[in-house]
Short mmCIF file of C-alpha atoms and ligand atoms in Angstrom, two decimals:
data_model
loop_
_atom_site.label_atom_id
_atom_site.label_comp_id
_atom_site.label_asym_id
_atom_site.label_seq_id
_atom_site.Cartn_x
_atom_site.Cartn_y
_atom_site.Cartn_z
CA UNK X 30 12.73 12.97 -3.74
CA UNK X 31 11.16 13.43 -6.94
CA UNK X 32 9.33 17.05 -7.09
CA UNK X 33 5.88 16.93 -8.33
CA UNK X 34 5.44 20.72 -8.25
CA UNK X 35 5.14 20.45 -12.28
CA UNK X 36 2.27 18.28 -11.93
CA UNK X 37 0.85 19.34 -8.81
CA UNK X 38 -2.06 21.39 -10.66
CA UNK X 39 -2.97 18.34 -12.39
CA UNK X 40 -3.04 16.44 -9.11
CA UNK X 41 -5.11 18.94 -7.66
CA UNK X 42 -8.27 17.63 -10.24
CA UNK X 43 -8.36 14.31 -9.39
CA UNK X 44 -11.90 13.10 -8.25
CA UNK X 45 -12.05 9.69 -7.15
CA UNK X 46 -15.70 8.55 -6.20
CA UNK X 47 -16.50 6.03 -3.99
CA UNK X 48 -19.00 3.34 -4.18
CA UNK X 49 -21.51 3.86 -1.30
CA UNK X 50 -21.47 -0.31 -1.10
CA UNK X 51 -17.53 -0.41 -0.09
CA UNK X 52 -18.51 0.59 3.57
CA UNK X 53 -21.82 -2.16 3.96
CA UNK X 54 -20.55 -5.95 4.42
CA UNK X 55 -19.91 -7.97 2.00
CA UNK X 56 -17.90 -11.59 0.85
CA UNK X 57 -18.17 -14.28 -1.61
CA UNK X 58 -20.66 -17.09 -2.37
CA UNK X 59 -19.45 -18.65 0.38
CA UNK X 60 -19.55 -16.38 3.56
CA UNK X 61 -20.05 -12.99 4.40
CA UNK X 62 -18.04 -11.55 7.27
CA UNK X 63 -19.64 -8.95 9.37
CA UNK X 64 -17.49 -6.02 10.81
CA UNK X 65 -17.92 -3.96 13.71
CA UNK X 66 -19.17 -0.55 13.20
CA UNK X 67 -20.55 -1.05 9.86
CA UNK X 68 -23.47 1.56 8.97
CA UNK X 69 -26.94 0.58 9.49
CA UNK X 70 -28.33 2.86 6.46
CA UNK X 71 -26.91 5.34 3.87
CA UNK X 72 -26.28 8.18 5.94
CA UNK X 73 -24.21 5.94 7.92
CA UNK X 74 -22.29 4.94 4.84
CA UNK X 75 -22.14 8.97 3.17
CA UNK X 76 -20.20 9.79 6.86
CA UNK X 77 -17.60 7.12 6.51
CA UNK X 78 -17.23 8.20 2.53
CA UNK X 79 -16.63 11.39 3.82
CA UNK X 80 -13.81 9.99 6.10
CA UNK X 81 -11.89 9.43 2.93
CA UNK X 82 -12.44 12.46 1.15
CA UNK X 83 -11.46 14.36 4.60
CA UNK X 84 -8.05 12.71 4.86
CA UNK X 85 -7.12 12.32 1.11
CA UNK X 86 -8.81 15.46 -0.77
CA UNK X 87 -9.62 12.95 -3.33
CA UNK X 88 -12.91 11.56 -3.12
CA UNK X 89 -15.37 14.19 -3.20
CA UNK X 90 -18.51 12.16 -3.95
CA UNK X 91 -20.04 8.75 -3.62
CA UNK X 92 -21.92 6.18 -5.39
CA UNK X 93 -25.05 5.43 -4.89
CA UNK X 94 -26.93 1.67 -5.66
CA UNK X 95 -30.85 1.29 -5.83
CA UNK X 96 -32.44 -0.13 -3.92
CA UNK X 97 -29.45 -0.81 -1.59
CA UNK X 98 -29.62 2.85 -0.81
CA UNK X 99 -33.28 3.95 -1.11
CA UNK X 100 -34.13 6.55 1.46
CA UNK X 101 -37.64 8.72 2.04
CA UNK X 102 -36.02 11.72 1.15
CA UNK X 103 -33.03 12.37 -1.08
CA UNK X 104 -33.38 15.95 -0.90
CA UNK X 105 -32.37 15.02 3.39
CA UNK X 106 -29.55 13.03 2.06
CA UNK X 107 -28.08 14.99 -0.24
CA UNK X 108 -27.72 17.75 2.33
CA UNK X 109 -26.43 15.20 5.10
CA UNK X 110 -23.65 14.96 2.31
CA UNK X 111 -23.00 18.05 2.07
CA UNK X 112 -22.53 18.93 5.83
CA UNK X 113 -20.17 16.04 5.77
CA UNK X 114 -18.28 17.91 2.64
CA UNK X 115 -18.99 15.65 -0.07
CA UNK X 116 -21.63 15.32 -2.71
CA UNK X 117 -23.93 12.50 -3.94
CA UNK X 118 -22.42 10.91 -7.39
CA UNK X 119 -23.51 8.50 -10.02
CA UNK X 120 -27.12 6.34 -9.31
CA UNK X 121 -26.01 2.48 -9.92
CA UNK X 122 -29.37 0.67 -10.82
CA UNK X 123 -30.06 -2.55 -9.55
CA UNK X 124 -31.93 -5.16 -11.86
CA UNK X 125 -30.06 -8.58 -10.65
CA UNK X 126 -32.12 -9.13 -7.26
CA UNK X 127 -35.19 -9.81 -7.94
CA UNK X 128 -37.10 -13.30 -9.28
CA UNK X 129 -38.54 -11.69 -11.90
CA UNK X 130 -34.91 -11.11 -13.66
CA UNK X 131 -33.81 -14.82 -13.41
CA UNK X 132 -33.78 -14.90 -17.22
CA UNK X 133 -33.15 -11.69 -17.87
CA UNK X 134 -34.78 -7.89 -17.10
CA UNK X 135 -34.34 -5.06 -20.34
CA UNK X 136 -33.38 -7.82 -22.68
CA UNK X 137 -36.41 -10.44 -21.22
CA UNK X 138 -39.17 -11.94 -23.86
CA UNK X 139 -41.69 -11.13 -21.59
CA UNK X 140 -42.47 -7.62 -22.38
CA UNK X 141 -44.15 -6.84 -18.79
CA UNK X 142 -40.65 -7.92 -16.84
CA UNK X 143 -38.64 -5.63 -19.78
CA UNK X 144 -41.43 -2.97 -18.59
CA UNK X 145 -40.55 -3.32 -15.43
CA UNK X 146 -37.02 -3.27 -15.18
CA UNK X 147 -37.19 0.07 -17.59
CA UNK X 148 -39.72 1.53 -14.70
CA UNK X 149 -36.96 0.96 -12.61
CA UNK X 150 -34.70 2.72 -14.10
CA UNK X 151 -37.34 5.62 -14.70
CA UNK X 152 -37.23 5.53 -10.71
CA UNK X 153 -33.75 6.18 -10.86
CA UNK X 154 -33.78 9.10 -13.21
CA UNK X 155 -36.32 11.07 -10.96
CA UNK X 156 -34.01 10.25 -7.76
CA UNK X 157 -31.33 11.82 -10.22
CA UNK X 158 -33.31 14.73 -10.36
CA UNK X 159 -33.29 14.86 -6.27
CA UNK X 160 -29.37 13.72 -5.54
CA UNK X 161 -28.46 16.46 -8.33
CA UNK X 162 -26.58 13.15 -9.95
CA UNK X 163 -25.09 13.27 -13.39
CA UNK X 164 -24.61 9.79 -14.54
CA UNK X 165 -26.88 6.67 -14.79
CA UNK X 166 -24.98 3.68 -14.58
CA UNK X 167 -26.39 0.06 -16.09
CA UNK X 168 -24.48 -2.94 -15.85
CA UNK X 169 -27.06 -5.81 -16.24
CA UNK X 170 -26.95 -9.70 -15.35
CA UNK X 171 -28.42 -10.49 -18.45
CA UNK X 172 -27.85 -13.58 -20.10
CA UNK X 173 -28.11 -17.14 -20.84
CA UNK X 174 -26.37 -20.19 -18.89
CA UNK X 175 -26.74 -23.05 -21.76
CA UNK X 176 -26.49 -22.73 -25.83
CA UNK X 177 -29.27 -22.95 -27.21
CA UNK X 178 -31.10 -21.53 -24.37
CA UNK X 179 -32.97 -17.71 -25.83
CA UNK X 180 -32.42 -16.36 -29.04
CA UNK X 181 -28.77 -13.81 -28.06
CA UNK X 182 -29.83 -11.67 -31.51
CA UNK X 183 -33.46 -11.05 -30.27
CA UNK X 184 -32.28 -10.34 -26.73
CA UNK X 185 -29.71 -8.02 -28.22
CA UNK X 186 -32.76 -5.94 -30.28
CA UNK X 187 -34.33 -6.09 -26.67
CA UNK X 188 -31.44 -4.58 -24.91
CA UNK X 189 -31.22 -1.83 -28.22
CA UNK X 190 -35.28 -1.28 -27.67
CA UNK X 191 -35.10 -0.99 -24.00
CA UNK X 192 -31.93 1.38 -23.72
CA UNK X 193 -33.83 3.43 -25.85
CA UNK X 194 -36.41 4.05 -23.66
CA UNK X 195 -34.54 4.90 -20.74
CA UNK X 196 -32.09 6.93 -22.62
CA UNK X 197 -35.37 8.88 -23.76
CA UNK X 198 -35.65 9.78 -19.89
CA UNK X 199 -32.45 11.00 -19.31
CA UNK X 200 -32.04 14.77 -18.53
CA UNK X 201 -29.81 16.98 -21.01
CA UNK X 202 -27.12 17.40 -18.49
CA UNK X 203 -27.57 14.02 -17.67
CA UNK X 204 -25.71 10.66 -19.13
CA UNK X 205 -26.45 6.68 -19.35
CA UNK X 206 -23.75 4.94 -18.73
CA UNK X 207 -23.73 1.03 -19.78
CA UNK X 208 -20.74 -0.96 -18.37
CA UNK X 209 -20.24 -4.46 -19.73
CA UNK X 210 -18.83 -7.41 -18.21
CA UNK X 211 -17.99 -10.81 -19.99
CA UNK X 212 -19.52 -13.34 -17.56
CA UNK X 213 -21.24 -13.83 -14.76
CA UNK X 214 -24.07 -14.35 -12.89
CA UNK X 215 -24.73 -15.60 -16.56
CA UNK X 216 -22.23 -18.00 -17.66
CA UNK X 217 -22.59 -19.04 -21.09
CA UNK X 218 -23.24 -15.75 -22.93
CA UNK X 219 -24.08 -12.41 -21.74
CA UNK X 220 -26.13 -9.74 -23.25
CA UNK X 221 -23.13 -6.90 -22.49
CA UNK X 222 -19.79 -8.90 -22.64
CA UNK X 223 -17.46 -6.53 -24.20
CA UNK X 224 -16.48 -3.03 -24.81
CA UNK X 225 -17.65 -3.54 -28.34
CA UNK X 226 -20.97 -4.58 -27.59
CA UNK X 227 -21.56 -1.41 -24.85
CA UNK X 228 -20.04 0.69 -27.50
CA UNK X 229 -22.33 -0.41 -30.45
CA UNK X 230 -25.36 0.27 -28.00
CA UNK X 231 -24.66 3.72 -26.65
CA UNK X 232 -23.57 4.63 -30.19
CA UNK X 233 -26.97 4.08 -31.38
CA UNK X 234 -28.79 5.82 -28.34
CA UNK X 235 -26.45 9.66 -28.90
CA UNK X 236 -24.34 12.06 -27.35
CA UNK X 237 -25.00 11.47 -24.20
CA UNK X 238 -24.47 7.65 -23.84
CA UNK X 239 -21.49 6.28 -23.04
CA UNK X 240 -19.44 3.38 -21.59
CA UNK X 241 -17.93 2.41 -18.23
CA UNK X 242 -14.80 0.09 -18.09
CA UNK X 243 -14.68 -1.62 -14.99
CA UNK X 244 -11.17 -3.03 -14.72
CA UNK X 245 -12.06 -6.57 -13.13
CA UNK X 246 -14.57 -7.44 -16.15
CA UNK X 247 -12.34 -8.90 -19.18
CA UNK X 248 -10.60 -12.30 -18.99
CA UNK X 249 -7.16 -12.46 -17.84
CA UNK X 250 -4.41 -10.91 -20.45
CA UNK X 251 -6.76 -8.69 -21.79
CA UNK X 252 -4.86 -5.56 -22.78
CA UNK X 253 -6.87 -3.26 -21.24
CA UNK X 254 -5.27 -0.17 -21.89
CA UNK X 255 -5.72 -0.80 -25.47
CA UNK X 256 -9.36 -0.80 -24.73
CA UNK X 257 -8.93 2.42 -22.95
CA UNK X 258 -7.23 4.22 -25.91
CA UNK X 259 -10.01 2.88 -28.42
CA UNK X 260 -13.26 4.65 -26.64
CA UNK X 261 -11.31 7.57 -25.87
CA UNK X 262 -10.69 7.79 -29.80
CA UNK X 263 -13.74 7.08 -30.44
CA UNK X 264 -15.43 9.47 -27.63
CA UNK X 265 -16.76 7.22 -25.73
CA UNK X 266 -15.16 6.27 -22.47
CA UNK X 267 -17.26 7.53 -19.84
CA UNK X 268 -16.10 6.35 -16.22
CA UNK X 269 -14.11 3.80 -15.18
CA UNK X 270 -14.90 1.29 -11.56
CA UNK X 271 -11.39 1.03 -11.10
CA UNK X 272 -11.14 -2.71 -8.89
CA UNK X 273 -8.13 -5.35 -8.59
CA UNK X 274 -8.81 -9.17 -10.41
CA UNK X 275 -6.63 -11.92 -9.95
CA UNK X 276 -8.31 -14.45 -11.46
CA UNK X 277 -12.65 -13.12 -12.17
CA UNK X 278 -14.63 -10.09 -11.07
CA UNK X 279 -12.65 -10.06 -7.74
CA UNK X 280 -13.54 -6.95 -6.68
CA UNK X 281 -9.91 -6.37 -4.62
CA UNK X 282 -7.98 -3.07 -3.77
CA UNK X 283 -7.22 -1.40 -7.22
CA UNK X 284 -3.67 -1.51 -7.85
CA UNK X 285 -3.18 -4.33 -5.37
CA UNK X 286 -3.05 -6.89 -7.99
CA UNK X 287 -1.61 -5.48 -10.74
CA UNK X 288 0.22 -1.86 -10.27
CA UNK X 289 2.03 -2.07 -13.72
CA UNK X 290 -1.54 -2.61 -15.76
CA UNK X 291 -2.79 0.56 -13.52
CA UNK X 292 -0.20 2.64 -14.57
CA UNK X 293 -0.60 1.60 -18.32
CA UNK X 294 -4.07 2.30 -18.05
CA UNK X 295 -3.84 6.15 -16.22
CA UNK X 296 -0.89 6.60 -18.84
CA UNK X 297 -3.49 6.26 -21.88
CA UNK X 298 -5.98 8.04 -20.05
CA UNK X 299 -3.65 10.96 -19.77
CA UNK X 300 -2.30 10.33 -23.52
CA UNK X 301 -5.83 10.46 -24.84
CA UNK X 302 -7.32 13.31 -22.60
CA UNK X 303 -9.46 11.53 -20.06
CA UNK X 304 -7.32 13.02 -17.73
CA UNK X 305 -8.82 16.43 -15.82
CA UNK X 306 -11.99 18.31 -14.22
CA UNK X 307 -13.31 18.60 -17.87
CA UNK X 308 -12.32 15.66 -19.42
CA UNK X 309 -16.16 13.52 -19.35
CA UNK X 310 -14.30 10.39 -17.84
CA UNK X 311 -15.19 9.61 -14.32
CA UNK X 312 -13.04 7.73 -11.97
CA UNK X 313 -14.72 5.30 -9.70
CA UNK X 314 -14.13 2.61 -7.44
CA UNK X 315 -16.53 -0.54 -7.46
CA UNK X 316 -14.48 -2.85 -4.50
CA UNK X 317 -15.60 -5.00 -1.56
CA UNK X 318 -13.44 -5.28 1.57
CA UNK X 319 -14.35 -8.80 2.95
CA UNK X 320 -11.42 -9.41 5.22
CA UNK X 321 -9.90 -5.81 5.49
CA UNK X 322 -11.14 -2.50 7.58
CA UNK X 323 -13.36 -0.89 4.63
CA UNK X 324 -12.82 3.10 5.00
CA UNK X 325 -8.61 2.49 5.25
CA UNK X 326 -9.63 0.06 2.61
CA UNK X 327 -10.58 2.85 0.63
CA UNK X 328 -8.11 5.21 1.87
CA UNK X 329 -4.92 2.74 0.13
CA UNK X 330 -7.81 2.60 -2.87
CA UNK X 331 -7.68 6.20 -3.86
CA UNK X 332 -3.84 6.64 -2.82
CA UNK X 333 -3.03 3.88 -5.40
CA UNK X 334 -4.92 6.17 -7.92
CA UNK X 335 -2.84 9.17 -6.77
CA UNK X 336 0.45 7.10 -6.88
CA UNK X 337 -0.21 5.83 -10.48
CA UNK X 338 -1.77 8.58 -11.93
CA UNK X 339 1.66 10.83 -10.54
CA UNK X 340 3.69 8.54 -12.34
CA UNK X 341 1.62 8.50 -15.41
CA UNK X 342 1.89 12.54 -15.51
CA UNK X 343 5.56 12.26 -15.16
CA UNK X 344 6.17 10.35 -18.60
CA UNK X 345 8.38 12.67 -20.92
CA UNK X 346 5.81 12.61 -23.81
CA UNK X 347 7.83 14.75 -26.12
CA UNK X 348 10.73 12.27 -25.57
CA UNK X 349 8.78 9.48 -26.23
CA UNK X 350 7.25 10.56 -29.42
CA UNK X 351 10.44 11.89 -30.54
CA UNK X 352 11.98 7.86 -29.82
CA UNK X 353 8.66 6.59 -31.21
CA UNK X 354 8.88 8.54 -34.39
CA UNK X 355 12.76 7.60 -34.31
CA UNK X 356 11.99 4.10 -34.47
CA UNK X 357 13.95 3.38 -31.10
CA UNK X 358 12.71 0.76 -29.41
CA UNK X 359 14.07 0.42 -26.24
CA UNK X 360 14.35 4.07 -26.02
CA UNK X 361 10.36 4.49 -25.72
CA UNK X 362 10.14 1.28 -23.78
CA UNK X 363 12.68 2.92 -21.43
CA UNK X 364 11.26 6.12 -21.05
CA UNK X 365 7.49 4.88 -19.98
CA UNK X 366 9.57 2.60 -17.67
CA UNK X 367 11.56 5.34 -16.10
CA UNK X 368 8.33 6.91 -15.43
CA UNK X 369 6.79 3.74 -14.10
CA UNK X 370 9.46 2.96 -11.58
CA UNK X 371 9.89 6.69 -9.63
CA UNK X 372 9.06 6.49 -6.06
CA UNK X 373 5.93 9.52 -6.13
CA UNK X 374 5.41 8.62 -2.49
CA UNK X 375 7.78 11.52 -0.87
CA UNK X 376 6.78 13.68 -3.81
CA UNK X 377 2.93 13.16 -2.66
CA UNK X 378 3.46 13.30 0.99
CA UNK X 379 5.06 17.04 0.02
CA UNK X 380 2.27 17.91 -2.21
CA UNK X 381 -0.32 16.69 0.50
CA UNK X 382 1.30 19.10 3.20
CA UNK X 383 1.33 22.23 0.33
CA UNK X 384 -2.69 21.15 0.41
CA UNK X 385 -3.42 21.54 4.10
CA UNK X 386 -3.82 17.79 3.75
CA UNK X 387 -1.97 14.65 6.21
CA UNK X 388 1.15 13.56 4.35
CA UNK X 389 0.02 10.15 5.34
CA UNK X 390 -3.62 9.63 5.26
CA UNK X 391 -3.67 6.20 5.88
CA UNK X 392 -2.02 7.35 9.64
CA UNK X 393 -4.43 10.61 10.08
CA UNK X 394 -7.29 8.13 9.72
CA UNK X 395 -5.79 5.53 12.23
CA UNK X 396 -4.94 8.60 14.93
CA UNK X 397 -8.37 10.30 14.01
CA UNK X 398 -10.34 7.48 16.74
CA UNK X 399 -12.70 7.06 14.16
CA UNK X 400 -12.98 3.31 13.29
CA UNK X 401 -13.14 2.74 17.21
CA UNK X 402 -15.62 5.51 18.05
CA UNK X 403 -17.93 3.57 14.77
CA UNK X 404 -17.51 0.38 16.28
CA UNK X 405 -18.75 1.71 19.92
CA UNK X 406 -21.60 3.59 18.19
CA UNK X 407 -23.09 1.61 16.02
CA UNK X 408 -24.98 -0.83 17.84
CA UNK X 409 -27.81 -2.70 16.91
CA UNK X 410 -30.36 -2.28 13.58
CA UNK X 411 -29.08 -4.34 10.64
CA UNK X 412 -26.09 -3.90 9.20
CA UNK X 413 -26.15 -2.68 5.26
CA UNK X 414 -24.72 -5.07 2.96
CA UNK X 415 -25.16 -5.77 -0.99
CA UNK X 416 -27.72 -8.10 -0.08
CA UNK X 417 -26.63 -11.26 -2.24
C1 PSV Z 24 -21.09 -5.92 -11.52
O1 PSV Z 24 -20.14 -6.90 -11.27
C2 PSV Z 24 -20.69 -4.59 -10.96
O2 PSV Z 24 -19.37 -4.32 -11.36
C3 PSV Z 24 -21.60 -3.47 -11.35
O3 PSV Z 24 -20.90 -2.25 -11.42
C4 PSV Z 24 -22.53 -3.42 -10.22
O4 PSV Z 24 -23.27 -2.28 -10.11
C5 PSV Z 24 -21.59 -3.64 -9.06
O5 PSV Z 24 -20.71 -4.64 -9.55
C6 PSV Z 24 -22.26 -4.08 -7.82
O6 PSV Z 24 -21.34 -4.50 -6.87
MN1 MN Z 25 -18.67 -2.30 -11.78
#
């Protein structure tokens, strides 16, 4: 068994959050499929969160989307949190559901539907205020379907216009946070395809503006790691909605698809220093279980984290830059190997023990009666769900 003790301090600041819309239902274009036991509203969905955090130690807050999770009072729901031990996280807004936005919402020619969608986000600032949430997070469905079909440089001075309004708003402990995505709902172009793109925008806002990477938005072989290592140079990587692709925005277990581009990715994190309480970058899930139980789901989610970011801490850097700087190859192609290919999985079960934590959490939740006492509870009102 490989001995994580070295590491085990570094383990201990992990901080995974979870994405209040992993526990509603959700599916594809083609069919949603209901589950029983599913919450009804967002407290619902803040207790099973806290099912994760309370077998894994690692996901201490969640996610919130408006309006999926609107409530009366915050102030209510941010204590309900708290009495289940976790906290309320980043506000996700929400400007791809309503008519108004078919063509587009902060980047739209119509300056009363650009007002609109930046009163929106105004809304979300001042639940900020009330959830106690750092981070404002914007990815936008803006775009165009046909060439030809708006002008992409005035929509881009929109977007510039419009960010700068609501980064006006933003609190001085507060952050935006603009993630990008290179297609779809909009198909031909859209207005924030690329890391480049979200980084020339939040450049121009300030300090305080910065970029998410969610893994399942570039097209296949993108090197994303490389991506990783260029806003962290450049002091910009803010979070990350860590998600499996295997062929578009899939939205699948995170390190399901691909645990070898994972790894790469929490290596550079590490290399660069994204990794830690203090670092600035957030780690967050942004998934959909269609066909699997969502809180073990989410469980295996933020143990794949773990798992890869273990390995990641365990690469010798000084023996790697000493065969970099050697010129060796296979050496330093070896040596992030041997890191990538140790079993952590004893290691962690150890560490969880030394934590008061279940050396298998994925068990403790399946023992714990919970999914079946859900499923028995819940009955009746409507299900939540991402309301596509
Ligand atoms: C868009 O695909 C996205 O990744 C954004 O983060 C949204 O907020 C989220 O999905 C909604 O599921
Ligand atoms: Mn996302």
């Amino acid at each position: 068994m490989t001995d994580l003790t070295a590491i085990a301090p570094l383990l201990d600041q992990q901080a995974i959050e979870l994405p209040s819309w992993a526990f509603g239902n959700s599916g594809t274009r083609f069919k949603v499929f209901a589950q029983p036991g599913v919450p009804r509203d967002p407290f619902e969905k803040i207790a099973d969160a806290a099912q994760v955090h309370r077998v894994t130690g690692l996901a201490p807050t969640v996610a919130l989307h408006i309006p999926w999770d609107k409530v009366d009072d915050y102030a209510e729901l941010h204590r309900h949190a708290e009495d289940h031990g976790v906290a309320l996280g980043t506000i996700n807004s929400n400007t791809f559901q309503d008519d108004d936005y078919k063509l587009g919402s902060v980047t739209h020619s119509d300056p009363r539907i650009r007002q609109k969608a930046i009163d929106h986000h105004y809304e979300c600032i001042d639940i900020m205020g009330e959830t106690g949430s750092r981070d404002l997070k914007i990815w936008l469905a803006d775009g165009t379907n046909y060439p030809g079909q708006d002008d992409i440089r005035a929509r881009q001075d929109r977007l510039a216009d419009s960010l700068a309004k609501i980064y006006d708003r933003i609190g001085p402990e507060q952050r935006l946070v603009l993630e990008y995505k290179f297609f779809e709902p909009a198909f031909y172009h859209t207005d924030v395809p690329d890391w480049g793109t979200a980084y020339a925008q939040v450049a121009a806002l300030g300090e305080r503006a910065v970029v998410c990477l969610d893994t399942g938005h570039h097209a296949p072989g993108t090197n994303i790691e490389f991506i990783v290592m260029q806003l962290l140079r450049l002091g910009k990587l803010g979070s990350f909605d860590f998600n499996s692709r295997f062929y578009a925005d899939d939205d699948l277990i995170v390190g399901a698809a691909d645990p070898f581009q994972l790894f790469r990715i929490l290596y550079e994190v590490v290399r660069g220093g994204g990794y830690g309480a203090d670092s600035g970058v957030a780690f967050m899930l942004d998934q959909c279980h269609n066909i699997e139980d969502k809180i073990p789901g989410q469980i295996r989610s933020v143990l794949n984290v773990q798992e890869m970011t273990a390995r990641a801490l365990l690469v010798d850097g000084e023996a790697l830059a000493a065969a970099q700087a050697a010129g060796d190859v296979l050496a330093a192609n070896g040596i992030l190997m041997d890191a990538f290919y140790t079993d952590v999985r004893p290691g962690l079960a150890a560490y969880r023990e030394s934590r008061g934590l279940p050396a298998d959490p994925m068990a403790a939740y399946a023992a714990s009666g919970y999914g079946s006492s859900i499923a028995a509870s819940r009955v009746g009102g409507a299900q939540a769900g991402w309301g596509a």
